[in-house]
Short mmCIF file of C-alpha atoms in Angstrom, two decimals:
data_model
loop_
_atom_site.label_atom_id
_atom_site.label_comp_id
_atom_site.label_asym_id
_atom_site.label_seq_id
_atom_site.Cartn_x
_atom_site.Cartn_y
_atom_site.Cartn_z
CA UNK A 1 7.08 28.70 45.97
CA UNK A 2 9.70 26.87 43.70
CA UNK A 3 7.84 23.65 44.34
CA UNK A 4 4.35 24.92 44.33
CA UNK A 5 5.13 26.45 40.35
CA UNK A 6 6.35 23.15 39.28
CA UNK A 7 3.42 20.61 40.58
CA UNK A 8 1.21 22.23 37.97
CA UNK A 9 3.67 21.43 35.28
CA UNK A 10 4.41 17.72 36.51
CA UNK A 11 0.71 17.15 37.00
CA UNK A 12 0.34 18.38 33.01
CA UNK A 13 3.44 16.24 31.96
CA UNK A 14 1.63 12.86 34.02
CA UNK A 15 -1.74 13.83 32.31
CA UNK A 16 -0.24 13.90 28.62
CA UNK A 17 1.63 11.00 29.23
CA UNK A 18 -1.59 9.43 30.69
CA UNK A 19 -3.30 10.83 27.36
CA UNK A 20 -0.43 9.31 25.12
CA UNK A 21 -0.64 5.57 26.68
CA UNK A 22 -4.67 5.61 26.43
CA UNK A 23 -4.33 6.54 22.70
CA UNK A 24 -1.54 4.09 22.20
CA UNK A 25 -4.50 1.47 23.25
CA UNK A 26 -6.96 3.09 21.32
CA UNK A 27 -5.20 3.18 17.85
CA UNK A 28 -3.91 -0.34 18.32
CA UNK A 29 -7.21 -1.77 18.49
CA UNK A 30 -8.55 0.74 15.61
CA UNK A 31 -5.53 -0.28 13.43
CA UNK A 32 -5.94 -4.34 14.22
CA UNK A 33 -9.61 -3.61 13.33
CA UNK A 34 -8.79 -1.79 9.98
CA UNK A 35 -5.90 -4.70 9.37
CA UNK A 36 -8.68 -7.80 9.67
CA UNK A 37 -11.07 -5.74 7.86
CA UNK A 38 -9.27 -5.20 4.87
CA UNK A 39 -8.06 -8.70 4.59
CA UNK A 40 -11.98 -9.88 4.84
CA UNK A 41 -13.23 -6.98 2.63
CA UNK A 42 -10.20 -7.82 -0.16
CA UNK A 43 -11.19 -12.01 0.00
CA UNK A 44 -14.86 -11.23 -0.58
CA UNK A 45 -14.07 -8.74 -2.76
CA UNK A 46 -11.76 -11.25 -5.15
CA UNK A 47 -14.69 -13.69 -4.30
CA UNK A 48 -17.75 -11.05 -6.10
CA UNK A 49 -15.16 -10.56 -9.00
CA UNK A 50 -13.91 -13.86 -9.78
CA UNK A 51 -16.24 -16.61 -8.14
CA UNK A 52 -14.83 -19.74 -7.85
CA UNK A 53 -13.69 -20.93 -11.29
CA UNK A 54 -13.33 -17.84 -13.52
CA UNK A 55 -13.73 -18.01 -17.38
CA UNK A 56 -10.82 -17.07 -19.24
CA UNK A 57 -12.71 -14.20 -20.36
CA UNK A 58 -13.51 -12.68 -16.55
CA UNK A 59 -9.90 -13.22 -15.89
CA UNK A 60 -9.29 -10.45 -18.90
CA UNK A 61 -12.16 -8.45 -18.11
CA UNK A 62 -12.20 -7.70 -14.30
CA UNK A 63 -8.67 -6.25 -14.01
CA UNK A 64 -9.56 -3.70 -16.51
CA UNK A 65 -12.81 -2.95 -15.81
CA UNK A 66 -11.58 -2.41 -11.79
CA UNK A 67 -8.31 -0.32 -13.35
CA UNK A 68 -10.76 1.99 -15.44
CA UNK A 69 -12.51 2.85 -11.86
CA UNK A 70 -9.64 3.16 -9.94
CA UNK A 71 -8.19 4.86 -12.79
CA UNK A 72 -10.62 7.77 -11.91
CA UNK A 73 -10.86 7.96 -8.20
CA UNK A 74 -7.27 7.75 -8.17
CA UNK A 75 -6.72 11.21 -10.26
CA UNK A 76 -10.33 12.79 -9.14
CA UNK A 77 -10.79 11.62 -5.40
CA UNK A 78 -7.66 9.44 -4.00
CA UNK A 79 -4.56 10.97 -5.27
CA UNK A 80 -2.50 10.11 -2.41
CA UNK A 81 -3.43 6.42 -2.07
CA UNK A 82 -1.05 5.01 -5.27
CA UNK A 83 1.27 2.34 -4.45
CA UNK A 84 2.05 0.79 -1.10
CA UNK A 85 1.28 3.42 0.57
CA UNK A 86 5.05 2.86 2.91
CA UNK A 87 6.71 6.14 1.26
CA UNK A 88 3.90 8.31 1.94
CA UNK A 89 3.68 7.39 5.49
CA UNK A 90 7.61 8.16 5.99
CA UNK A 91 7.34 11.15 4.14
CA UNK A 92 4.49 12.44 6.85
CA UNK A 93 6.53 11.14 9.79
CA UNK A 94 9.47 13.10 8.78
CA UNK A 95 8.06 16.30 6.91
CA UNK A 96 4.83 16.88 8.06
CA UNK A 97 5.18 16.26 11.47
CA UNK A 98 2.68 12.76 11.12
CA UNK A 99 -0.05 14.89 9.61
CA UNK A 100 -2.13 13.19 7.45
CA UNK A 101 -5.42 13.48 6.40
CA UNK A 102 -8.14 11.28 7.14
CA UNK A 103 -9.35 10.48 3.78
CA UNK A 104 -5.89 8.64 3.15
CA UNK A 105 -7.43 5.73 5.53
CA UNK A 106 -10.75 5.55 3.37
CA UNK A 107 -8.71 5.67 0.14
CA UNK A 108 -6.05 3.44 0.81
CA UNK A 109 -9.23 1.13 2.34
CA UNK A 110 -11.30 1.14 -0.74
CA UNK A 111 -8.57 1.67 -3.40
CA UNK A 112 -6.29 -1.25 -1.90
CA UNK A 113 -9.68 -3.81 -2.00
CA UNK A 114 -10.53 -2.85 -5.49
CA UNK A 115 -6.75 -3.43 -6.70
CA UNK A 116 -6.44 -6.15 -4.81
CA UNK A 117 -9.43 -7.69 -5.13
CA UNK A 118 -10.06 -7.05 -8.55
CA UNK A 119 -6.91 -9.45 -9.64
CA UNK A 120 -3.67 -6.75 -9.39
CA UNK A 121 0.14 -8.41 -7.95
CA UNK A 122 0.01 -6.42 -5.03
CA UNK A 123 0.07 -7.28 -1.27
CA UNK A 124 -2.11 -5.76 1.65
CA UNK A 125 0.42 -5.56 4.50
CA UNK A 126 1.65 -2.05 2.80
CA UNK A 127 -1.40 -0.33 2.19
CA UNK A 128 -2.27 -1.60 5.97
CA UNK A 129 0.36 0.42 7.16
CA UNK A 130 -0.69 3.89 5.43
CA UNK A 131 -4.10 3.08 6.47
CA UNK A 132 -3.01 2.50 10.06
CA UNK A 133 -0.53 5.66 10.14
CA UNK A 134 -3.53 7.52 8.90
CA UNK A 135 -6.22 6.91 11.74
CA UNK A 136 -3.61 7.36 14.26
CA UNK A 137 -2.88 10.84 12.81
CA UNK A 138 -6.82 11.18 12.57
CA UNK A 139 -7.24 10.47 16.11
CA UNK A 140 -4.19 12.56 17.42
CA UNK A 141 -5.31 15.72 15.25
CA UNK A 142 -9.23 15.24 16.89
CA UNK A 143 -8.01 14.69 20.50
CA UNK A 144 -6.03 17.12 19.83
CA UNK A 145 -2.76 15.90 20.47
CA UNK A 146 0.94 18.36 20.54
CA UNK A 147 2.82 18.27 17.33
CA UNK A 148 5.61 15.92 18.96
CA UNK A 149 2.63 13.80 20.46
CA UNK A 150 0.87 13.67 17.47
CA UNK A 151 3.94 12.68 15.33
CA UNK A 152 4.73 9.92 17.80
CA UNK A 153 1.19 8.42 17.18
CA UNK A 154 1.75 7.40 13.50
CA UNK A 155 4.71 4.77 13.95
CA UNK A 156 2.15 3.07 16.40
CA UNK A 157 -0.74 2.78 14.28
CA UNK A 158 1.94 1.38 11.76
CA UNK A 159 2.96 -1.25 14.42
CA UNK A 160 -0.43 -2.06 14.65
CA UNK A 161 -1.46 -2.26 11.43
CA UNK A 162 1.47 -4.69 10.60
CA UNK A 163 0.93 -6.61 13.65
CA UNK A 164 -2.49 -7.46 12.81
CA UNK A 165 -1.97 -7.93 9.13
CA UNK A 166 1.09 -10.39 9.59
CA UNK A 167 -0.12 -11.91 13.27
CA UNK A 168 3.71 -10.67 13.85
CA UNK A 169 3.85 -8.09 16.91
CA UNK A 170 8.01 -8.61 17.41
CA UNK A 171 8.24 -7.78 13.65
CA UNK A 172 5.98 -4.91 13.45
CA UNK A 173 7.88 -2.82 16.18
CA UNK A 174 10.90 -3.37 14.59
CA UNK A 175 9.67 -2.49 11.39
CA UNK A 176 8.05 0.47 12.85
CA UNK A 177 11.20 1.10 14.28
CA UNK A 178 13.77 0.55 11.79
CA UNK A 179 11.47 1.57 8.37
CA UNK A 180 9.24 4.27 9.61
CA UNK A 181 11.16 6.51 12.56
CA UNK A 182 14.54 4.85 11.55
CA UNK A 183 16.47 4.68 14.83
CA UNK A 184 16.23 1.35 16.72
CA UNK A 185 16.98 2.76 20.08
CA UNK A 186 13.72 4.80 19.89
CA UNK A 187 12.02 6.04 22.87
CA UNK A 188 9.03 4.98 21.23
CA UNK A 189 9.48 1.28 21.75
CA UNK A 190 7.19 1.03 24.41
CA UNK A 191 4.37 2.46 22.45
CA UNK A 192 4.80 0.48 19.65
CA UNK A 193 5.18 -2.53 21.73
CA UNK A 194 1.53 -1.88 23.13
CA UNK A 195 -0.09 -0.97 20.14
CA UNK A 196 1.22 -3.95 18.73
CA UNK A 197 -0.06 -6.38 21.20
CA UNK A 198 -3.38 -5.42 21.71
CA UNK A 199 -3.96 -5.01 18.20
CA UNK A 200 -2.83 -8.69 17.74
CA UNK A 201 -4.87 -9.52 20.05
CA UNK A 202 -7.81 -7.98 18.21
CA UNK A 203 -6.87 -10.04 15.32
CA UNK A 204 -6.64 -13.42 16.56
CA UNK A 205 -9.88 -12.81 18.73
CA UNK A 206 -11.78 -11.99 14.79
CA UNK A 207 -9.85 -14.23 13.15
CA UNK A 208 -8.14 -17.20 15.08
CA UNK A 209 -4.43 -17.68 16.51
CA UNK A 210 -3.40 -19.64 13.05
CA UNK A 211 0.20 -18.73 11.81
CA UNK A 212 -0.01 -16.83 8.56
CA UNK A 213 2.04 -19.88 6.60
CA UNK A 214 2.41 -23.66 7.89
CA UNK A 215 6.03 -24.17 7.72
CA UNK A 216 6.82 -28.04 8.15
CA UNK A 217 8.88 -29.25 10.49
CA UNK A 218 12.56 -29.53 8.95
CA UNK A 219 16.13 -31.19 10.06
CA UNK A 220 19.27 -30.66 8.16
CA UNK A 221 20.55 -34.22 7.03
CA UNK A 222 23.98 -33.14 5.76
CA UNK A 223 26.40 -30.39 5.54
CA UNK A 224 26.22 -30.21 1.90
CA UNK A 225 22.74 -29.40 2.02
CA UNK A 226 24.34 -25.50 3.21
CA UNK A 227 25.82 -25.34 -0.62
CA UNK A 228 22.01 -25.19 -1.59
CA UNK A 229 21.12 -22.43 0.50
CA UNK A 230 23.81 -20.40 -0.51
CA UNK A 231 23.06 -21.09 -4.26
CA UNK A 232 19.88 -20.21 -3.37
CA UNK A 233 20.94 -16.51 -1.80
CA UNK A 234 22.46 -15.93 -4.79
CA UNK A 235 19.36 -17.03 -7.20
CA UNK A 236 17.48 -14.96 -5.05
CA UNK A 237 19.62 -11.89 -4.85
CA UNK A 238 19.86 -11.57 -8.74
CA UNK A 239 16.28 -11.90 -9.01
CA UNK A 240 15.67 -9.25 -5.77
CA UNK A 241 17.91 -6.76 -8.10
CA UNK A 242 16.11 -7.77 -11.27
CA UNK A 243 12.62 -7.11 -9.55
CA UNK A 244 13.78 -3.76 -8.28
CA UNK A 245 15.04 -2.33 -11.02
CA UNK A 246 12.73 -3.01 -13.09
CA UNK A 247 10.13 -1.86 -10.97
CA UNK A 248 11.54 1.46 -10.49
CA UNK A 249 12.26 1.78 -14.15
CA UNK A 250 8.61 0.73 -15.53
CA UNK A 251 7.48 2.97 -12.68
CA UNK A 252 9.77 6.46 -13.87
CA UNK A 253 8.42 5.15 -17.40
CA UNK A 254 4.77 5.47 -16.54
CA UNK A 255 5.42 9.12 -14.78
CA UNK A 256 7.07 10.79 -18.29
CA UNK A 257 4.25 9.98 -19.92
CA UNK A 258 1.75 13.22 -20.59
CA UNK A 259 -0.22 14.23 -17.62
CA UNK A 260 -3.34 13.62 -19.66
CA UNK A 261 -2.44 9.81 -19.69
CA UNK A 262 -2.67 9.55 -16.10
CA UNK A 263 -6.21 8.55 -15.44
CA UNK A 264 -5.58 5.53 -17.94
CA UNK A 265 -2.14 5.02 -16.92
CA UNK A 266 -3.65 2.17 -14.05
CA UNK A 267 -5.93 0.71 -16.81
CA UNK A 268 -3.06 -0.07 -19.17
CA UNK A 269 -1.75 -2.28 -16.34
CA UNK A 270 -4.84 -4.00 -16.08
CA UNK A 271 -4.66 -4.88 -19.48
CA UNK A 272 -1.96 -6.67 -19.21
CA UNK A 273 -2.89 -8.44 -16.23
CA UNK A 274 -5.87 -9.50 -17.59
CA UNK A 275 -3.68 -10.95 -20.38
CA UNK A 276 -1.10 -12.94 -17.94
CA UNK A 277 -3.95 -14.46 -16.00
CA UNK A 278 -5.31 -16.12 -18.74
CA UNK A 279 -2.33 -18.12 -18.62
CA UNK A 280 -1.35 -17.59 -15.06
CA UNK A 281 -4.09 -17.18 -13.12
CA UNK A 282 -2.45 -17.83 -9.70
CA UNK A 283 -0.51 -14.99 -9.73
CA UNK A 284 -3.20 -12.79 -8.77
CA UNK A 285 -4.04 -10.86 -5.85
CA UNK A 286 -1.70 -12.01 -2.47
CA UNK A 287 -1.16 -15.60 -3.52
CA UNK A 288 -0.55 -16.79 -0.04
CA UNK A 289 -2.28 -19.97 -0.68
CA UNK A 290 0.35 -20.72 -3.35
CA UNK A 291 2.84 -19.62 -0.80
CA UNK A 292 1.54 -22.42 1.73
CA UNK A 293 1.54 -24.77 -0.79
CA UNK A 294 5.29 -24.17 -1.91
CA UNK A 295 6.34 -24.74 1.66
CA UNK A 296 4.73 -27.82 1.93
CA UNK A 297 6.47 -29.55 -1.30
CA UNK A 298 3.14 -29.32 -3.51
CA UNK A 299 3.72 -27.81 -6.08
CA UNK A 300 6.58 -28.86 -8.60
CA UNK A 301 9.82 -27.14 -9.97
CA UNK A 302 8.64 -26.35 -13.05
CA UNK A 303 5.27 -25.28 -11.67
CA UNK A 304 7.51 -22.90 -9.09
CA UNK A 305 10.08 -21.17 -11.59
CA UNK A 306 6.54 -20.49 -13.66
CA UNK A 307 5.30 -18.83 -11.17
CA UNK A 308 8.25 -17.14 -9.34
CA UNK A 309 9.34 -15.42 -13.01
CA UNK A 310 5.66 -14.77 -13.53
CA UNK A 311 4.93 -12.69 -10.40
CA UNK A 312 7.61 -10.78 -10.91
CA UNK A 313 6.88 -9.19 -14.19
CA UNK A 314 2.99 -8.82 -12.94
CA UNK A 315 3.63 -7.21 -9.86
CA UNK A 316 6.11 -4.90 -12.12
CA UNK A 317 3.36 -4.06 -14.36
CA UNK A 318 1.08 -3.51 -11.52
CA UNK A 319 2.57 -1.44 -9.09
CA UNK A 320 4.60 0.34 -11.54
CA UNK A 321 1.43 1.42 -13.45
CA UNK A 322 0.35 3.41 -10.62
CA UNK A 323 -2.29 1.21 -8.58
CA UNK A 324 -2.53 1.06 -4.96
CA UNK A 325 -0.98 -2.03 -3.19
CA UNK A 326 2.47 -3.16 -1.41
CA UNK A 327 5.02 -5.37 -2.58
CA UNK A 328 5.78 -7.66 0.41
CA UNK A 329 3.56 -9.99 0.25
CA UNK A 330 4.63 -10.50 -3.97
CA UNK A 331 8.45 -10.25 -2.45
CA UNK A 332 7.09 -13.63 0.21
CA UNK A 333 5.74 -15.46 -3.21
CA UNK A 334 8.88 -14.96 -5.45
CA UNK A 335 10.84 -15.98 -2.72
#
């Protein structure tokens, strides 16, 4: 009788888990489809805004213009969408038990093209990972999936999000891992791992198998050479500190202003992007072309510290003044 009772309960058990692995599939291809999708939609998007030699005067006037709009769907429609989109997703993880609602994926989706697009320092990668965390909880909550299933769902649409987005699978589960559920030994590793995969997979079959930078080959010549890097840790850990702090402080600057300021608060940013890419104009949007170029030896020093103090103080400006867009792909260009 014993035995009898507890097939019925192992046959449920095999079924969910069943349930779990054919989701893990399904999201991973939905959040590798979302990933290249957003990267197309934000190049044609910066394509329709700019063209392909902008005036000095459409470098001024398309970053406000886009901030005024996103300005208002951000306090009417979006209001969850600022930023990169990474704290939100942690915060539903841990507190809400990976609920989310489904209009964060067609927020983060439209608001992350228009900032992007429309000439903002801000990278993709982070809003890709709300936007996949979001239509894994979308498809958990529909299914509908336990509350320990469903919370389990949103580090793999984050895995495959970031997998797609970076054409990085190994990365993405760790960072799923390590950023989002924060244990490294999580039983979730297999999940992640599959999401991961076939949402690269989706990615290079839309997009190619091309490495996301073309990093020359390189052999060290001398010892000394290792004094550079380490003077170059250090550069680049003064400026990391600089860039953080004055993110966060620009950022707790814009939020005690008066509530009524907060549907402009976005459009004062684009103001003064519109004013640094008149001088600047390569520090807009992801900049991974400029990134490509560094690592190939084509641009020169001058040209480089230009841009590296540059993009810091414009992806300040932008993400601190409240519109939607990550930071690692500006965090890639300074460095």
């Amino acid at each position: 009788m014993k035995r009898l009772r507890a097939m019925p309960l192992q046959q449920l058990r095999l079924r969910e888990n069943q349930l779990f692995l054919a989701l893990t599939l399904v999201v991973g291809v939905l959040a590798g489809l979302s990933a290249v999708m957003f990267t197309i939609a934000i190049e044609w998007a910066s394509r329709l805004f700019f063209g392909m030699d902008p005036t000095a005067g459409r470098l001024f006037l398309v970053p406000v213009a886009i901030s005024v709009v996103a300005g208002v769907l951000f306090a009417k429609v979006f209001p969850d969408v600022r930023g990169s989109g990474i704290p939100q997703t942690k915060a539903a993880f841990h507190l809400r038990d990976g609920v989310m609602p489904p209009r964060v994926a067609i927020g983060k989706f439209l608001m992350g093209v228009l900032c992007n697009g429309g000439g903002h320092s801000v990278g993709r990668e982070g809003a890709s990972v709300q936007i996949g965390a979001s239509i894994a909880s979308s498809v958990g909550q529909w299914v509908p999936l336990p509350a320990e299933r469903l919370k389990a769902l949103v580090p793999v649409g984050v895995a495959g999000a970031l997998a797609a987005a970076f054409n990085t699978p190994i990365a993405a589960v760790i960072f799923a891992l390590e950023e989002i559920i924060g244990d490294m030994n999580a039983p979730l590793l297999g999940s992640t791992g599959v999401a991961a995969v076939s949402s690269v997979l989706v990615g290079r079959a839309i997009l190619g198998d091309e490495p996301l930078f073309r990093v020359p080959p390189y052999t060290m010549q001398h010892p000394a050479e290792l004094a550079g890097y380490a003077l170059l840790g250090i550069i680049g850990g003064v400026l990391a500190v600089a860039f953080c702090k004055g993110l966060l402080a620009l950022r707790d600057r814009f939020k005690r202003m008066p509530a009524s300021t907060v549907v402009w608060q976005p459009a004062i940013g684009g103001v003064a992007i519109g004013l640094i890419l008149i001088a600047v104009p390569q520090v807009m949007g992801v900049g991974y072309a400029y990134v490509d170029q560094a690592l190939s030896g084509g641009l020169t020093l001058r040209v480089l510290v230009t841009l590296c103090l540059v993009k810091i103080v414009a992806t300040i400006i932008s993400y601190a003044s409240g519109n939607a867009g990550g930071v690692f792909a500006p965090s890639l260009y300074i460095g």
